[in-house]
CSV table of C-alpha atoms and ligand atoms in Angstrom, one decimal:
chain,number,residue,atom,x,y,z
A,1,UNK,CA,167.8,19.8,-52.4
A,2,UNK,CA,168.3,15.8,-52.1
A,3,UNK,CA,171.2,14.6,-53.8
A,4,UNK,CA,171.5,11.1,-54.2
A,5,UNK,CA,174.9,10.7,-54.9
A,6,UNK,CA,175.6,12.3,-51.7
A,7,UNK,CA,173.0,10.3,-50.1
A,8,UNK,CA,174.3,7.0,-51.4
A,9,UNK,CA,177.9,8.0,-50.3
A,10,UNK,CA,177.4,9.2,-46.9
A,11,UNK,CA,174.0,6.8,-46.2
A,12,UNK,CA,173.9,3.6,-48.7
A,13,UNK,CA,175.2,0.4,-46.6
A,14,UNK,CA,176.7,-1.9,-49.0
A,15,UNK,CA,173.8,-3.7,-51.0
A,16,UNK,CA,171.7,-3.2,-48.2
A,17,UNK,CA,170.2,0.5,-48.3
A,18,UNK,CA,170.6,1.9,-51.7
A,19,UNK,CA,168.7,5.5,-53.2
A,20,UNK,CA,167.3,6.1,-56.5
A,21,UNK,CA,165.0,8.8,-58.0
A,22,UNK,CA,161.1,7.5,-58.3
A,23,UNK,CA,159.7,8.1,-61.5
A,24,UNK,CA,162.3,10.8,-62.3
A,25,UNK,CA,160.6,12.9,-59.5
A,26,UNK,CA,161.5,12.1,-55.7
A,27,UNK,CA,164.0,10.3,-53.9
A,28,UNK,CA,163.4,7.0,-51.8
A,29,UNK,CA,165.8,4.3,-50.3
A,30,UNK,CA,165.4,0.7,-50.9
A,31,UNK,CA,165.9,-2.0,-48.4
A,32,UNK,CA,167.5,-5.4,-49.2
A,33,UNK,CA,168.0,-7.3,-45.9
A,34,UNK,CA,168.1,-10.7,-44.7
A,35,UNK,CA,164.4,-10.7,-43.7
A,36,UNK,CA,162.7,-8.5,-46.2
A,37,UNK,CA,162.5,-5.9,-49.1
A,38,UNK,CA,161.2,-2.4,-48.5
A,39,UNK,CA,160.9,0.9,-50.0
A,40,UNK,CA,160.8,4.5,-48.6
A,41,UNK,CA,160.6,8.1,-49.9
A,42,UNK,CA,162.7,10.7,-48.1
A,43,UNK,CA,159.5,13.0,-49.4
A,44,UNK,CA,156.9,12.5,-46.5
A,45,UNK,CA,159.8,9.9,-44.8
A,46,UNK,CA,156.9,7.9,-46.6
A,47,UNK,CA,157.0,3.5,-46.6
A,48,UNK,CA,155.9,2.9,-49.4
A,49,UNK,CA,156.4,-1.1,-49.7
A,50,UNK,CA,157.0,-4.1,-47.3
A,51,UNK,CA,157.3,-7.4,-48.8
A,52,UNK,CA,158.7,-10.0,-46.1
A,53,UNK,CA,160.6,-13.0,-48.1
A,54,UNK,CA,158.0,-15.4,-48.7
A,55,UNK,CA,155.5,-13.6,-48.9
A,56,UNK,CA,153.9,-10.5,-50.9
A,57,UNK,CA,153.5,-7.3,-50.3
A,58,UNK,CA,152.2,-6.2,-47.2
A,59,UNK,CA,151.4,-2.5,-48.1
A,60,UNK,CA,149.3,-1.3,-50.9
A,61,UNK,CA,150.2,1.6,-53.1
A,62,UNK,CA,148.4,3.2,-55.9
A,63,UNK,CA,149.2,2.6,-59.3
A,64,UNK,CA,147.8,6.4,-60.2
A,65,UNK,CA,150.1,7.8,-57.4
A,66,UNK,CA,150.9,11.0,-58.4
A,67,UNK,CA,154.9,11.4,-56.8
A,68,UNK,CA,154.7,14.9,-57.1
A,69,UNK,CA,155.9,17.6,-54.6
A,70,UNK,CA,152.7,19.3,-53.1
A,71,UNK,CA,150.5,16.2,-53.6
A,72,UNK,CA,150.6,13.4,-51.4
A,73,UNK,CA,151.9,9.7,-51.8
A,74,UNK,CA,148.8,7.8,-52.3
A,75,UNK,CA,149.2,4.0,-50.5
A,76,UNK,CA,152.1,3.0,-48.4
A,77,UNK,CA,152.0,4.5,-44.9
A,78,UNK,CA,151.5,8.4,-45.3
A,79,UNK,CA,152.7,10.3,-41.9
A,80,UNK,CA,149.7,12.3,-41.4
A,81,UNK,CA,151.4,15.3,-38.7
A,82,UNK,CA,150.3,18.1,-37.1
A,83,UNK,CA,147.3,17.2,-37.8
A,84,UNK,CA,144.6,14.4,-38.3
A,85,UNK,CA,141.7,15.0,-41.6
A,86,UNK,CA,141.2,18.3,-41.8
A,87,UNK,CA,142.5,21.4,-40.3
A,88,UNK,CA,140.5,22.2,-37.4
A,89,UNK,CA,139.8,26.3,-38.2
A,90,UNK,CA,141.3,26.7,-41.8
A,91,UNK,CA,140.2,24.4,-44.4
A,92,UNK,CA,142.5,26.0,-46.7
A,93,UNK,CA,145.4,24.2,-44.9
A,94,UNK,CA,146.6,20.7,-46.2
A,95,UNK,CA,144.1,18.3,-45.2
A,96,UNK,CA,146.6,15.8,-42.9
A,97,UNK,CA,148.7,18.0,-42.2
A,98,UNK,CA,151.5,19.0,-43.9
A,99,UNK,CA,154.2,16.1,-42.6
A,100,UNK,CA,153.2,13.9,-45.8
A,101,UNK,CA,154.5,17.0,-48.4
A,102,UNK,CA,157.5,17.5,-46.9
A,103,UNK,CA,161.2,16.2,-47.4
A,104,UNK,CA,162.2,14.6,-44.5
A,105,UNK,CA,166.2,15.1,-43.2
A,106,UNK,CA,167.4,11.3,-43.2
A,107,UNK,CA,169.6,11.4,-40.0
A,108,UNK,CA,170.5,7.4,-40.1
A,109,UNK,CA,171.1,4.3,-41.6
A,110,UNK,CA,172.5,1.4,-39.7
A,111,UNK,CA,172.3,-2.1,-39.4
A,112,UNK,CA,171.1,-3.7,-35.7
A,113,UNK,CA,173.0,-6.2,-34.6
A,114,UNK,CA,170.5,-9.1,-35.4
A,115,UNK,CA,170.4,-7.9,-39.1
A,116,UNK,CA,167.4,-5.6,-39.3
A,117,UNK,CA,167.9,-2.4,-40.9
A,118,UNK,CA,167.4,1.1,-39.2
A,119,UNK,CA,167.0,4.5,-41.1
A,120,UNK,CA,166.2,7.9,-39.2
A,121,UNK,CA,164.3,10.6,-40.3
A,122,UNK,CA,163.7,14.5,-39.3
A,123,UNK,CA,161.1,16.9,-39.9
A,124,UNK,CA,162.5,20.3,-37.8
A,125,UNK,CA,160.0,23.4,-37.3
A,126,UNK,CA,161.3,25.8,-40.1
A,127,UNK,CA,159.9,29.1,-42.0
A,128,UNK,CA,158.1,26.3,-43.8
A,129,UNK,CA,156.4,24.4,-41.6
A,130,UNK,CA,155.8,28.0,-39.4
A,131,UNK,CA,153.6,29.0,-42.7
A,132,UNK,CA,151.2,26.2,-41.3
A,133,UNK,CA,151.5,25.7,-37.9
A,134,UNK,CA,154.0,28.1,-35.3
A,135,UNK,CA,155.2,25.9,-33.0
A,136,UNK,CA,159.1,25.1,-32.9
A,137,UNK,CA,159.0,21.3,-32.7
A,138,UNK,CA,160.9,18.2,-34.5
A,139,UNK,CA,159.7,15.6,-35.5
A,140,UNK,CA,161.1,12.1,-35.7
A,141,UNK,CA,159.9,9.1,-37.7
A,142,UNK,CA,162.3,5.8,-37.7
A,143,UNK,CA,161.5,2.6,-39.8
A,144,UNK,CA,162.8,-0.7,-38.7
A,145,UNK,CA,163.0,-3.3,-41.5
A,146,UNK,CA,162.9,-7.1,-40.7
A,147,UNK,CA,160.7,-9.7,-40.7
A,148,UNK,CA,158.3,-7.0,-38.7
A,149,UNK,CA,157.8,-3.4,-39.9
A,150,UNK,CA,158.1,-0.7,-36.8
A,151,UNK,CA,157.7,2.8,-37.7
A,152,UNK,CA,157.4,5.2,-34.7
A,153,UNK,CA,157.0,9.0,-35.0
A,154,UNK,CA,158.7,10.8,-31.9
A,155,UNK,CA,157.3,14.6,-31.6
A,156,UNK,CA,159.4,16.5,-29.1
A,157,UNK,CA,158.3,20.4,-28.2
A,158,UNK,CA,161.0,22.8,-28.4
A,159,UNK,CA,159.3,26.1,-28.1
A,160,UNK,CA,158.4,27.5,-24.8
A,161,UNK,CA,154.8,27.2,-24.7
A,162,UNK,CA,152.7,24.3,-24.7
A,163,UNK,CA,151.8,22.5,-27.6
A,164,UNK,CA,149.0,20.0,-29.3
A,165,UNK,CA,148.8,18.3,-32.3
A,166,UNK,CA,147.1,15.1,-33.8
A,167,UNK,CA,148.4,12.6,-36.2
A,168,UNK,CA,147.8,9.1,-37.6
A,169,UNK,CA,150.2,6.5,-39.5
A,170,UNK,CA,147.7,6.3,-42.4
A,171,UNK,CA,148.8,2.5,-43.7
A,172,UNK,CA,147.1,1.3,-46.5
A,173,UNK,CA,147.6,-2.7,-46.4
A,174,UNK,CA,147.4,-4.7,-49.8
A,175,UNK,CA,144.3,-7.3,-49.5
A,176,UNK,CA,143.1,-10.1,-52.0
A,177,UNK,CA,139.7,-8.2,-52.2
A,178,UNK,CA,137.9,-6.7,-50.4
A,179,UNK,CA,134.9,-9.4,-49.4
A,180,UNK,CA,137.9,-12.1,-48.8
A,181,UNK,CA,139.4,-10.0,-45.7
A,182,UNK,CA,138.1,-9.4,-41.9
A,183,UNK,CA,139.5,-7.0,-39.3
A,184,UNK,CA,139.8,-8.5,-35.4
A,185,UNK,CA,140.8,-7.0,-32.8
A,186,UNK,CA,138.3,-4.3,-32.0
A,187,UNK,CA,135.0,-6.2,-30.3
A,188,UNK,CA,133.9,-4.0,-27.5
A,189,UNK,CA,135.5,-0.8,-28.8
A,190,UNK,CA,133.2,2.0,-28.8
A,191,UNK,CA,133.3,4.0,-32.3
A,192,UNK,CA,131.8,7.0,-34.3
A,193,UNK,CA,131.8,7.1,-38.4
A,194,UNK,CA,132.4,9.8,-40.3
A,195,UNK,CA,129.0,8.7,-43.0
A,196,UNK,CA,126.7,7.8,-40.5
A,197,UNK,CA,125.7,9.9,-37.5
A,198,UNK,CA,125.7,8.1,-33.9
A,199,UNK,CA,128.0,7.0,-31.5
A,200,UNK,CA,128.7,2.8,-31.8
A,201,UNK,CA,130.1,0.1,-30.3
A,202,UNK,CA,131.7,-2.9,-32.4
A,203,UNK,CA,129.4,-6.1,-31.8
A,204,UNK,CA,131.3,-8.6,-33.7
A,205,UNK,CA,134.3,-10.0,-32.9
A,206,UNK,CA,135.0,-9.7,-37.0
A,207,UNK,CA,134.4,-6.3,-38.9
A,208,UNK,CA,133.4,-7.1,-42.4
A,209,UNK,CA,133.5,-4.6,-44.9
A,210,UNK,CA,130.4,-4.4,-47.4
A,211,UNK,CA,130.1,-0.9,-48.1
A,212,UNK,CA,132.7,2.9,-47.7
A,213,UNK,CA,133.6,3.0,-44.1
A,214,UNK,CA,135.6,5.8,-42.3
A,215,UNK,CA,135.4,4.5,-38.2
A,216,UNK,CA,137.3,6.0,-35.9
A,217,UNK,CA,137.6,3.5,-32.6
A,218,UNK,CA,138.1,5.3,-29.3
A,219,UNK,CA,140.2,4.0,-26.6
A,220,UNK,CA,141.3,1.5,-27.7
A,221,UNK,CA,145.3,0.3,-27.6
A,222,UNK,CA,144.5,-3.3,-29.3
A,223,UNK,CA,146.4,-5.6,-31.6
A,224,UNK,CA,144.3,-5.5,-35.1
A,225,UNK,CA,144.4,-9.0,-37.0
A,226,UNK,CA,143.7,-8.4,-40.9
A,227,UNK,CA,142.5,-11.9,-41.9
A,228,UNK,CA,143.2,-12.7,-45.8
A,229,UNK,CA,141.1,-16.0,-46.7
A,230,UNK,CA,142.5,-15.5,-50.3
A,231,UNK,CA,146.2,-14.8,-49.4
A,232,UNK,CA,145.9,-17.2,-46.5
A,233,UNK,CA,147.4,-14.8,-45.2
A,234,UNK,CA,147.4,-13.1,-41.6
A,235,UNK,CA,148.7,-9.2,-41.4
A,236,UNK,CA,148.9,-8.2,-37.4
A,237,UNK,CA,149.2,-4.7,-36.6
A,238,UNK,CA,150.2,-3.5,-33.5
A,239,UNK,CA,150.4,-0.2,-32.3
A,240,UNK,CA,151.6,1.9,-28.7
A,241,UNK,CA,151.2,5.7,-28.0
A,242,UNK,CA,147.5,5.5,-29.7
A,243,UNK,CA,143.9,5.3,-28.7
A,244,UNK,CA,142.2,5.9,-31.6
A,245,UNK,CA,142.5,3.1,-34.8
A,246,UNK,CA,140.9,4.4,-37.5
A,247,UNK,CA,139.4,1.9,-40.4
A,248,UNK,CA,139.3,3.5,-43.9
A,249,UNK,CA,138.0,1.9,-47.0
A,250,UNK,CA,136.7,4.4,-49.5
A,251,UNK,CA,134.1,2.2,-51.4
A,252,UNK,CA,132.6,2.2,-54.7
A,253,UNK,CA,132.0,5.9,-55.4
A,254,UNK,CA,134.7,7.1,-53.6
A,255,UNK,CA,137.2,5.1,-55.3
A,256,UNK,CA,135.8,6.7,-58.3
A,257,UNK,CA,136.2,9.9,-56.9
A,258,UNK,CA,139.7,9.9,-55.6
A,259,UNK,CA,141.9,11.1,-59.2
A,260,UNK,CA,145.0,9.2,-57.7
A,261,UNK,CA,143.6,5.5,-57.0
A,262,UNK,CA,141.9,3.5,-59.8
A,263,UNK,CA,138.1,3.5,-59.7
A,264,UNK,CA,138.6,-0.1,-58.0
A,265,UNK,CA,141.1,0.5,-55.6
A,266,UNK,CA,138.6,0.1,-53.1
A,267,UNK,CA,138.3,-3.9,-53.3
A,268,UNK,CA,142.1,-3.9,-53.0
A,269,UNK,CA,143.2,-2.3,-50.1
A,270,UNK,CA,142.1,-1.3,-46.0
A,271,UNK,CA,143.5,1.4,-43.9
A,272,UNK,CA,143.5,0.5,-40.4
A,273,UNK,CA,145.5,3.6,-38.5
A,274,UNK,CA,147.4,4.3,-35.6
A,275,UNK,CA,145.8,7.8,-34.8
A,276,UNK,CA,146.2,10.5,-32.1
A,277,UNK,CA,143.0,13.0,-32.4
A,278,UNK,CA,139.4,13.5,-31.1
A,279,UNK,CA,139.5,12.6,-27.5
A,280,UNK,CA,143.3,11.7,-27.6
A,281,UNK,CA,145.0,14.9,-29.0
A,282,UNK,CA,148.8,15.0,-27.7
A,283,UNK,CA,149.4,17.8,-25.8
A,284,UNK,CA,153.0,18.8,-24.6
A,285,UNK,CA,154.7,20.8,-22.4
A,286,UNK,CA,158.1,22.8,-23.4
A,287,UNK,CA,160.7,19.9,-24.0
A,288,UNK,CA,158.1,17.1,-23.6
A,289,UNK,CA,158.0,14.0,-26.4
A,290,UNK,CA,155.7,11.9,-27.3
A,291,UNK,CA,155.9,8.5,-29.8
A,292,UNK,CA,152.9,6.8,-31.8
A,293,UNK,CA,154.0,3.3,-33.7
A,294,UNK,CA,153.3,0.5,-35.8
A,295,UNK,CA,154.2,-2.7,-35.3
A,296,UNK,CA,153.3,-5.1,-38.8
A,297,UNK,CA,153.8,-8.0,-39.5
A,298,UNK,CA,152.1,-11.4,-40.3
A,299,UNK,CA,151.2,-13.9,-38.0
A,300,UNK,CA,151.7,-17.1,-39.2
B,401,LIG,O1,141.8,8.2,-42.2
B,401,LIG,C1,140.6,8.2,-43.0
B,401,LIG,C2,140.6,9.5,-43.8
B,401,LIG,O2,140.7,10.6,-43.0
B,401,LIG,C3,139.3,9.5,-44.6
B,401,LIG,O3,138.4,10.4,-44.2
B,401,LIG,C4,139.8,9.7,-46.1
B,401,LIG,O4,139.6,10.9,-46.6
B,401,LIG,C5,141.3,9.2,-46.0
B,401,LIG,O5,141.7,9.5,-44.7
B,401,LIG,C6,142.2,9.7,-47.1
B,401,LIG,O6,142.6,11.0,-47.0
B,401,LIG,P1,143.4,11.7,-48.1
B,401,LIG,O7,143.6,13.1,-47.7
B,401,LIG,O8,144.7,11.0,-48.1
B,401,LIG,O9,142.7,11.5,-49.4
């Protein structure tokens, strides 16, 4: 098990990166640097706040968050890994994946030489994960916190065959509401949704949201501008290693639905995703890698 007095004696740099138990239930790591303040659980190697100085927080995170093992985190920037939604043969299997319902190994914390902060993380292929999925593989997600937020996940194939899997980094971004925000980037971008049948194409230069929307843009490796009239505030979101960005905002009767957001969660967050799946599933070969990452920050 995690033990954070082990964890703050071999891993806590000075007042920098300190651990502490969340709601008497899991482990995370806080992040005091020059440039910003962050948190992260080792369970699900999960962000679960970025707040820049001078400004507020970047990611949103659910006040009805369960932190439970065997449920996920709900807000912050769930690892979605080996796969994307649901499982593609067994719906009994965690829908996601089972990356996010994990503990993650924390292999490092360091601090770059221009003052960001580091910390390394490792999901390995084990009786655990071979429950789900059979592949020997591991997994690595690293966070770099300064006055951008990079999170990459590196998945390296160690068994002998072949191997595919999907994923997203699922980040939930904090908004002023929900009619105050717009989402650029994406003009041109074919799409399909996952509550309206058809295959699309984004018209407008500015997607507003009115209404629940799950849309999955296809190849696509743009630079996604959330626009915050409210906040005055501009959150950029960069990404490399993906085609797909998914856009995810529940909407009224979702919201409702979903036991660990508040019925009006919906007018106070957006995902917009980094995602490997559909047409751009990773497949690799015997000691092949590949990385999907985030880049976040605002844009001033
Ligand atoms: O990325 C969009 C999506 O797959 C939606 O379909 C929606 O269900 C969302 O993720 C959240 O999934 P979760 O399993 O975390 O409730």
């Amino acid at each position: 098990m995690v033990n954070i007095d082990e964890l703050n004696d071999r891993y806590s740099l000075g007042g920098v990166v300190k651990f502490a138990e969340l709601h008497d239930k899991l482990v995370y790591l806080t992040v005091a640097n020059q440039y910003a303040d962050a948190q992260i659980c080792l369970y699900g190697a999960h962000v679960m706040s970025f707040i820049p100085h001078h400004s507020e927080e970047i990611l949103w995170m659910s006040p009805k968050s369960s932190f439970q093992i065997g449920q996920p985190i709900r807000g912050g920037i769930p690892v979605c890994f080996p796969w994307f939604g649901p499982h593609k043969s067994d719906p009994a299997k965690p829908q996601h994946g089972f990356g996010r319902l994990m503990y993650w190994e924390l292999t490092e914390t360091s601090v770059k030489p221009n003052g960001e902060t580091f910390v390394g993380f490792k999901l390995s292929s084990s009786d655990e994960t071979k429950a789900y999925w059979p592949h020997d593989f591991c997994a690595e997600l690293t966070v770099i916190v300064g006055e951008t937020l990079e999170v990459s996940l590196k998945v390296t194939n160690q068994s002998a065959e072949p191997l595919e899997y999907t994923c997203a980094l699922h980040s939930y971004y904090n908004i002023s509401a929900i009619e105050n925000i717009t989402i650029s980037g994406l003009q041109g971008a074919p799409y399909h949704s996952q509550l309206e049948l058809g295959e699309f194409i984004q018209e407008t230069p500015k997607i507003e949201i009115r209404k629940a929307e799950t849309r999955h843009y296809h190849n696509t490796k743009a630079t996604c501008m959330i626009e915050d009239t409210q906040l005055k505030r501009n959150i950029r979101v960069e990404k490399a290693g993906s085609k797909i960005t998914t856009v995810w905002n529940p909407g009224k009767e979702a919201s409702a639905a979903i036991s660990d957001m508040p019925d009006d969660a919906y007018l106070h967050f957006v995902c917009v995703e980094a995602v490997n799946a559909f047409d751009d599933v990773i497949k690799l070969a015997p000691g092949e890698s590949h990385t999907t990452s985030a880049l976040i920050g605002l844009e001033l």
